[in-house]
Coordinates of N, CA and C in Angstrom, one line a residue:
X20 N 1.0 -1.3 0.0 CA 0.1 -0.1 0.0 C 0.8 1.3 0.0
X21 N 0.4 2.1 -1.0 CA 1.2 3.6 -0.8 C 1.2 4.1 0.5
X22 N 2.2 5.1 0.8 CA 2.2 5.9 2.1 C 2.2 7.2 1.5
X23 N 1.7 8.1 2.3 CA 1.6 9.5 1.8 C 2.7 10.2 1.8
X24 N 3.1 11.0 0.9 CA 4.1 11.6 0.5 C 3.8 13.1 -0.2
X25 N 4.8 13.9 -0.3 CA 4.5 15.3 -0.9 C 4.1 15.1 -2.5
X26 N 4.6 14.1 -3.0 CA 4.4 13.8 -4.7 C 3.0 13.0 -4.8
X27 N 2.6 12.4 -4.0 CA 1.5 11.4 -4.2 C 0.0 12.1 -4.0
X28 N -0.4 12.7 -4.9 CA -1.6 13.5 -4.7 C -2.8 12.4 -4.7
X29 N -2.6 11.2 -5.2 CA -3.7 10.6 -5.1 C -4.0 9.8 -3.6
X30 N -3.2 9.8 -2.8 CA -3.1 9.4 -1.5 C -4.6 9.9 -0.7
X31 N -5.1 8.9 0.2 CA -6.4 9.3 0.8 C -6.1 8.9 2.1
X32 N -6.7 9.6 3.2 CA -6.7 9.1 4.4 C -7.0 7.8 4.8
X33 N -8.0 7.3 4.0 CA -8.7 5.9 4.3 C -7.2 4.9 3.9
X34 N -6.5 5.3 3.0 CA -5.4 4.3 2.7 C -4.7 3.9 3.9
X35 N -4.4 5.0 4.8 CA -3.6 4.6 6.1 C -4.6 4.0 7.0
X36 N -5.9 4.3 7.0 CA -6.8 3.6 8.0 C -6.7 1.9 7.7
X37 N -6.7 1.7 6.6 CA -6.7 0.2 6.4 C -5.4 -0.4 6.4
X38 N -4.3 0.3 6.4 CA -3.0 -0.2 6.7 C -2.6 -0.7 8.1
X39 N -2.9 -1.8 8.5 CA -2.4 -2.0 9.6 C -0.9 -1.9 10.0
X40 N -0.3 -2.0 9.3 CA 1.4 -1.9 9.4 C 1.8 -0.5 10.1
X41 N 0.8 0.4 9.6 CA 1.1 1.9 9.8 C 0.4 2.1 11.2
X42 N -0.7 1.7 11.5 CA -1.5 2.2 12.4 C -2.4 1.0 13.0
X43 N -2.0 0.1 13.8 CA -2.6 -1.2 14.2 C -3.7 -1.1 15.0
X44 N -4.1 0.1 15.5 CA -5.4 0.3 16.3 C -6.2 1.2 15.6
X45 N -6.0 1.5 14.3 CA -7.0 2.4 13.7 C -6.4 3.9 13.8
X46 N -7.2 4.9 13.2 CA -6.7 6.2 13.1 C -6.8 6.9 14.7
X47 N -6.0 7.7 15.1 CA -5.8 8.4 16.4 C -6.4 9.6 16.0
X48 N -7.2 10.0 16.9 CA -7.8 11.6 16.9 C -7.5 12.2 18.4
X49 N -6.7 13.2 18.1 CA -6.3 14.0 19.2 C -7.2 15.2 19.6
X50 N -7.5 15.6 20.7 CA -8.7 16.3 21.0 C -8.3 17.2 22.1
X51 N -8.2 18.7 22.2 CA -7.9 19.4 23.4 C -9.1 19.6 24.1
X52 N -9.0 19.3 25.4 CA -10.1 19.8 26.4 C -9.7 20.5 27.5
X53 N -10.5 21.3 27.8 CA -10.2 22.2 29.1 C -11.1 22.3 30.1
X54 N -12.6 21.7 29.6 CA -13.8 21.7 30.4 C -14.6 23.0 30.1
X55 N -14.5 23.7 29.0 CA -15.4 24.4 28.6 C -16.1 23.9 27.7
X56 N -17.4 24.7 27.5 CA -18.6 24.0 26.9 C -18.3 23.6 25.3
X57 N -17.1 24.6 24.6 CA -16.8 24.5 23.3 C -15.9 23.2 23.1
X58 N -14.9 23.0 24.2 CA -14.1 21.8 24.4 C -14.5 20.5 24.6
X59 N -15.8 20.6 25.5 CA -16.5 19.4 25.3 C -17.5 18.9 24.2
X60 N -17.8 20.2 23.1 CA -18.5 19.9 21.8 C -17.3 19.2 21.0
X61 N -16.1 19.7 21.0 CA -15.0 19.1 20.4 C -14.8 17.7 20.7
X62 N -14.8 17.3 22.2 CA -14.3 15.7 22.7 C -15.6 14.9 21.9
X63 N -16.8 15.5 22.1 CA -18.1 14.7 21.9 C -18.0 14.3 20.1
X64 N -17.6 15.3 19.5 CA -17.3 15.1 18.1 C -16.3 14.3 17.5
X65 N -15.3 14.6 18.3 CA -14.0 13.6 18.4 C -14.2 12.1 18.6
X66 N -15.0 11.9 19.4 CA -15.5 10.4 19.9 C -16.5 9.9 19.0
X67 N -17.2 10.6 18.2 CA -18.0 10.1 17.3 C -17.3 9.8 16.1
X68 N -16.3 10.5 15.8 CA -15.4 10.4 14.5 C -14.5 9.1 14.9
X69 N -14.1 8.9 16.1 CA -13.6 7.7 16.6 C -14.4 6.5 16.5
X70 N -15.6 6.5 16.6 CA -16.3 5.5 16.7 C -16.5 5.2 15.2
X71 N -16.8 5.9 14.3 CA -17.1 5.8 13.1 C -15.9 4.9 12.4
X72 N -14.5 5.6 12.6 CA -13.4 5.2 12.0 C -12.8 3.8 12.7
X73 N -13.2 3.5 13.9 CA -12.9 2.3 14.8 C -11.7 2.6 15.0
X74 N -11.3 3.9 15.7 CA -9.8 4.2 16.4 C -10.1 4.6 17.7
X75 N -9.3 5.5 18.1 CA -9.0 5.9 19.6 C -8.7 7.2 19.5
X76 N -9.3 7.9 20.6 CA -9.5 9.3 21.0 C -8.3 9.5 22.0
X77 N -7.4 10.8 22.1 CA -6.3 11.0 22.8 C -6.9 12.4 23.3
X78 N -7.4 12.5 24.3 CA -8.0 13.8 24.8 C -6.9 14.3 25.9
X79 N -6.5 15.9 25.4 CA -5.3 16.5 25.9 C -5.7 17.7 27.0
X80 N -5.2 17.7 28.2 CA -5.5 19.0 28.8 C -4.3 19.5 28.9
X81 N -4.2 20.9 28.6 CA -2.9 21.5 28.5 C -2.9 22.6 29.7
X82 N -2.4 22.3 30.7 CA -2.3 23.2 32.0 C -1.4 24.6 31.6
X83 N -1.7 25.7 32.4 CA -1.1 26.9 31.9 C 0.4 26.9 32.7
X84 N 1.1 27.6 32.2 CA 2.6 27.5 32.5 C 2.9 29.0 32.7
X85 N 2.5 30.0 32.0 CA 3.0 31.4 32.2 C 2.4 31.9 33.3
X86 N 1.3 31.7 33.9 CA 0.7 32.0 35.1 C 1.5 31.5 36.1
X87 N 1.7 30.2 36.1 CA 2.5 29.5 37.1 C 3.8 30.2 37.4
X88 N 4.5 30.5 36.1 CA 5.9 30.9 36.2 C 5.5 32.4 36.8
X89 N 4.6 33.2 36.6 CA 4.6 34.6 37.3 C 4.2 34.7 38.8
X90 N 3.5 33.5 39.1 CA 3.5 33.3 40.7 C 4.2 32.9 41.0
X91 N 5.3 31.8 40.5 CA 6.6 31.4 41.2 C 7.3 32.5 41.4
X92 N 7.5 33.5 40.5 CA 8.4 34.6 40.6 C 7.9 35.3 41.7
X93 N 6.9 35.8 41.8 CA 6.2 36.6 42.7 C 6.3 35.9 44.1
X94 N 6.4 34.7 44.3 CA 6.4 34.0 45.5 C 7.7 33.9 45.7
X95 N 9.0 33.9 45.0 CA 10.1 34.0 45.6 C 10.5 35.4 46.1
X96 N 10.0 36.4 45.8 CA 10.0 37.8 46.4 C 9.2 38.0 47.7
X97 N 8.0 37.5 47.4 CA 7.2 37.9 48.5 C 7.0 36.8 49.6
X98 N 7.9 35.7 49.1 CA 7.7 34.5 50.2 C 6.3 33.7 50.3
X99 N 5.6 33.9 49.1 CA 4.5 33.3 49.0 C 4.3 32.1 48.5
X100 N 5.1 31.0 48.7 CA 5.1 29.7 48.1 C 3.9 28.9 48.0
X101 N 3.1 29.3 49.2 CA 1.7 28.6 49.4 C 0.9 28.8 48.2
X102 N 1.1 30.1 47.8 CA 0.1 30.7 46.4 C 0.6 29.6 45.3
X103 N 1.8 29.6 45.1 CA 2.1 28.8 44.0 C 1.6 26.9 44.0
X104 N 2.1 26.9 45.3 CA 1.3 25.3 45.8 C 0.0 25.2 45.5
X105 N -0.9 26.3 46.0 CA -2.4 26.3 45.8 C -2.7 26.1 44.5
X106 N -2.2 27.0 43.5 CA -2.4 27.2 42.2 C -2.4 25.9 41.4
X107 N -0.9 25.2 41.8 CA -0.6 24.0 41.2 C -1.7 22.8 41.5
X108 N -2.0 22.9 42.9 CA -3.2 21.8 43.4 C -4.3 21.8 42.6
X109 N -4.9 23.3 42.2 CA -6.0 23.6 41.8 C -5.9 22.9 40.3
X110 N -5.0 23.3 39.7 CA -4.8 22.8 38.3 C -4.7 21.2 38.0
X111 N -4.0 20.6 39.2 CA -4.1 19.2 39.1 C -5.4 18.5 39.6
X112 N -6.2 19.3 40.5 CA -7.4 18.9 40.8 C -8.4 18.8 39.4
X113 N -8.3 19.9 39.0 CA -9.1 20.1 37.7 C -9.0 19.1 36.5
X114 N -7.5 18.8 36.3 CA -7.2 17.6 35.4 C -7.6 16.3 35.8
X115 N -7.6 16.3 37.0 CA -8.1 14.9 37.6 C -9.5 14.7 37.3
X116 N -10.2 15.7 38.0 CA -11.6 15.6 37.5 C -12.1 15.5 36.1
X117 N -11.6 16.4 35.4 CA -11.7 16.3 33.8 C -11.1 14.9 33.5
X118 N -10.0 14.3 33.7 CA -9.7 13.1 33.4 C -10.5 11.8 33.4
X119 N -11.3 12.0 35.0 CA -12.3 10.9 35.1 C -13.6 11.0 34.4
X120 N -13.9 12.3 34.1 CA -15.2 12.3 33.1 C -14.8 11.9 31.9
X121 N -13.7 12.3 31.4 CA -13.3 11.7 29.8 C -13.3 10.2 29.9
X122 N -12.7 9.9 31.0 CA -12.5 8.3 30.9 C -14.0 7.6 31.0
X123 N -14.8 8.0 31.8 CA -16.0 7.6 32.3 C -16.9 7.8 30.9
X124 N -16.8 8.8 30.1 CA -17.6 9.1 28.9 C -17.0 8.1 27.8
X125 N -15.9 8.0 27.7 CA -15.3 6.9 26.8 C -15.8 5.5 26.9
X126 N -15.7 5.0 28.3 CA -16.3 3.7 28.9 C -17.9 3.7 28.4
X127 N -18.4 4.6 28.8 CA -19.9 4.5 28.6 C -20.3 4.3 27.3
X128 N -19.3 4.9 26.3 CA -19.8 5.0 25.0 C -19.0 3.7 24.2
X129 N -18.2 3.0 24.7 CA -17.6 1.8 24.1 C -16.2 2.5 23.3
X130 N -15.8 3.8 23.6 CA -14.6 4.2 23.0 C -13.5 4.1 23.7
X131 N -12.4 3.9 22.9 CA -11.0 3.7 23.5 C -10.5 5.2 23.6
X132 N -10.4 5.6 24.8 CA -9.8 7.1 25.1 C -8.8 7.1 26.1
X133 N -7.8 7.8 25.7 CA -6.7 8.1 26.6 C -6.5 9.5 27.2
X134 N -6.4 9.9 28.2 CA -6.3 11.4 28.9 C -5.0 11.7 29.1
X135 N -4.5 12.6 28.6 CA -3.3 13.1 28.8 C -3.1 14.6 29.5
X136 N -2.6 14.6 30.4 CA -2.3 16.2 31.2 C -1.1 16.5 30.9
X137 N -0.7 18.0 30.5 CA 0.6 18.3 30.2 C 0.7 19.6 30.5
X138 N 1.7 20.4 30.6 CA 1.7 22.0 30.5 C 2.5 22.6 29.6
X139 N 2.2 23.8 29.1 CA 2.8 24.5 28.2 C 2.0 25.4 27.2
X140 N 2.5 25.7 26.2 CA 1.8 26.4 25.2 C 0.9 25.4 24.6
X141 N -0.4 25.7 24.5 CA -1.7 24.6 24.1 C -1.3 24.4 22.9
X142 N -1.0 25.2 21.6 CA -0.8 24.6 20.4 C 0.4 23.6 20.3
X143 N 1.5 24.2 21.0 CA 2.8 23.3 20.9 C 2.5 22.1 21.6
X144 N 1.7 21.8 22.5 CA 1.7 20.6 23.2 C 0.7 19.8 22.4
X145 N -0.5 20.4 22.0 CA -1.2 19.5 21.2 C -0.5 19.0 19.8
X146 N 0.3 19.6 19.2 CA 1.1 19.3 18.1 C 2.0 18.1 18.5
X147 N 2.8 18.3 19.7 CA 3.7 17.4 20.3 C 3.0 16.0 20.4
X148 N 2.0 16.0 21.1 CA 1.2 14.9 21.3 C 0.8 14.3 20.2
X149 N 0.3 15.0 19.2 CA -0.2 14.5 18.0 C 0.7 14.0 17.3
X150 N 1.8 14.4 17.0 CA 3.2 14.0 16.6 C 3.7 12.5 17.1
X151 N 3.6 12.5 18.6 CA 4.1 11.4 19.1 C 3.1 10.2 19.1
X152 N 1.7 10.6 18.9 CA 0.8 9.4 18.8 C 0.5 9.0 17.2
X153 N 1.3 9.7 16.3 CA 1.0 9.6 14.9 C -0.5 9.8 14.7
X154 N -0.9 11.1 15.3 CA -2.4 11.3 15.2 C -2.7 11.6 13.7
X155 N -3.9 11.1 13.4 CA -4.6 11.4 12.0 C -5.4 12.5 12.0
X156 N -5.7 13.2 13.1 CA -6.7 14.3 13.3 C -6.7 14.9 14.5
X157 N -6.8 16.4 14.2 CA -6.4 17.2 15.5 C -7.9 17.7 15.7
X158 N -8.5 17.8 16.9 CA -9.9 18.5 17.2 C -9.8 19.5 18.3
X159 N -10.2 20.7 17.7 CA -10.3 21.8 18.9 C -11.8 22.4 19.1
X160 N -12.2 22.9 19.9 CA -13.4 23.6 20.1 C -13.0 25.0 19.7
X161 N -13.8 25.9 19.4 CA -13.8 27.3 18.7 C -13.9 28.0 20.1
X162 N -12.6 29.0 20.0 CA -12.5 30.0 21.2 C -13.7 31.0 21.2
X163 N -13.9 31.2 22.4 CA -15.1 32.1 22.6 C -14.4 33.5 23.1
X164 N -13.2 33.5 23.3 CA -12.6 34.7 23.8 C -12.4 35.6 22.6
X165 N -12.7 37.2 22.9 CA -12.9 38.2 22.0 C -11.4 38.4 21.6
X166 N -10.4 38.3 22.6 CA -9.1 38.7 22.1 C -8.5 37.8 21.0
X167 N -9.0 36.6 20.7 CA -8.3 35.6 19.9 C -9.2 36.1 18.6
X168 N -9.9 36.9 18.3 CA -10.4 37.3 17.1 C -9.2 38.3 16.4
X169 N -8.3 39.2 17.3 CA -7.4 39.8 16.9 C -6.0 39.0 17.1
X170 N -5.8 38.4 18.1 CA -4.3 37.8 18.3 C -4.2 36.3 17.6
X171 N -5.1 35.6 17.2 CA -5.3 34.5 16.7 C -5.8 33.4 17.3
X172 N -6.5 32.5 17.0 CA -7.0 31.6 17.9 C -6.1 30.3 17.9
X173 N -6.6 29.3 19.0 CA -5.8 28.0 19.0 C -5.9 27.3 17.6
X174 N -7.0 27.4 16.9 CA -7.5 26.6 15.7 C -6.7 27.2 14.5
X175 N -6.6 28.6 14.5 CA -5.6 29.3 13.4 C -4.2 28.9 13.6
X176 N -3.8 28.7 15.1 CA -2.1 28.6 15.1 C -1.9 27.1 14.9
X177 N -3.2 26.2 15.1 CA -2.7 24.8 14.8 C -2.6 24.3 13.3
X178 N -3.7 25.2 12.4 CA -3.8 25.1 11.0 C -2.4 25.4 10.4
X179 N -1.8 26.7 11.1 CA -0.7 27.1 10.2 C 0.7 26.0 10.7
X180 N 0.8 25.2 11.5 CA 1.8 24.3 12.1 C 1.5 22.9 12.0
X181 N 0.4 22.5 11.4 CA 0.1 21.2 11.6 C 0.7 20.4 10.8
X182 N 0.6 19.0 11.2 CA 1.0 18.0 10.3 C -0.1 16.8 10.3
X183 N -1.1 17.0 10.8 CA -2.4 16.4 10.3 C -3.4 17.3 10.3
X184 N -4.5 17.0 9.8 CA -5.7 17.7 9.6 C -6.4 18.5 10.8
X185 N -6.9 19.2 10.9 CA -7.2 20.0 12.2 C -8.8 20.2 11.8
X186 N -9.4 20.0 12.6 CA -11.0 20.3 12.7 C -11.3 21.3 13.9
X187 N -12.0 22.5 13.7 CA -12.3 23.4 14.7 C -13.8 23.1 14.7
X188 N -14.4 22.5 15.9 CA -16.0 22.6 16.0 C -16.4 23.6 16.6
X189 N -17.6 24.1 15.8 CA -18.2 25.3 16.1 C -19.4 24.8 16.6
X190 N -20.1 25.1 17.9 CA -21.3 24.7 18.1 C -22.6 25.4 17.5

């Protein structure tokens, strides 16, 4: 079976789906989830796609680092290490609850779901995980923040640097 490359314009994603030597568990769909309504819409869409393609979903929660770094710097000057610890605990608790909901949803619907928690730039981390899992598709929810219309949304940043197709779910 032919593999995708820059010169082969006849290649279709279904070719890879049926080639078990490339991806023995079926296609992989990476979805960003942060607990917002739009990320849940993206997660549910990704799970539906996973079911249709007999693949698996990798749900990714990316915790913030810029805020954590600011709090850490402030804590070192003001002796407020407790603030940093409380913030880290809050993020860990949020990710734990989100992971449990994601796994329960996958189990309830008979979908192979993996939950990954990471920290850093959301676009960079989604792309990193998509690359490491050989993702066939990246799914995110539409941003509801007004500043993203000016600075660029996660979906736009992913489309510019992607190695897999990107779907932005708009509710």
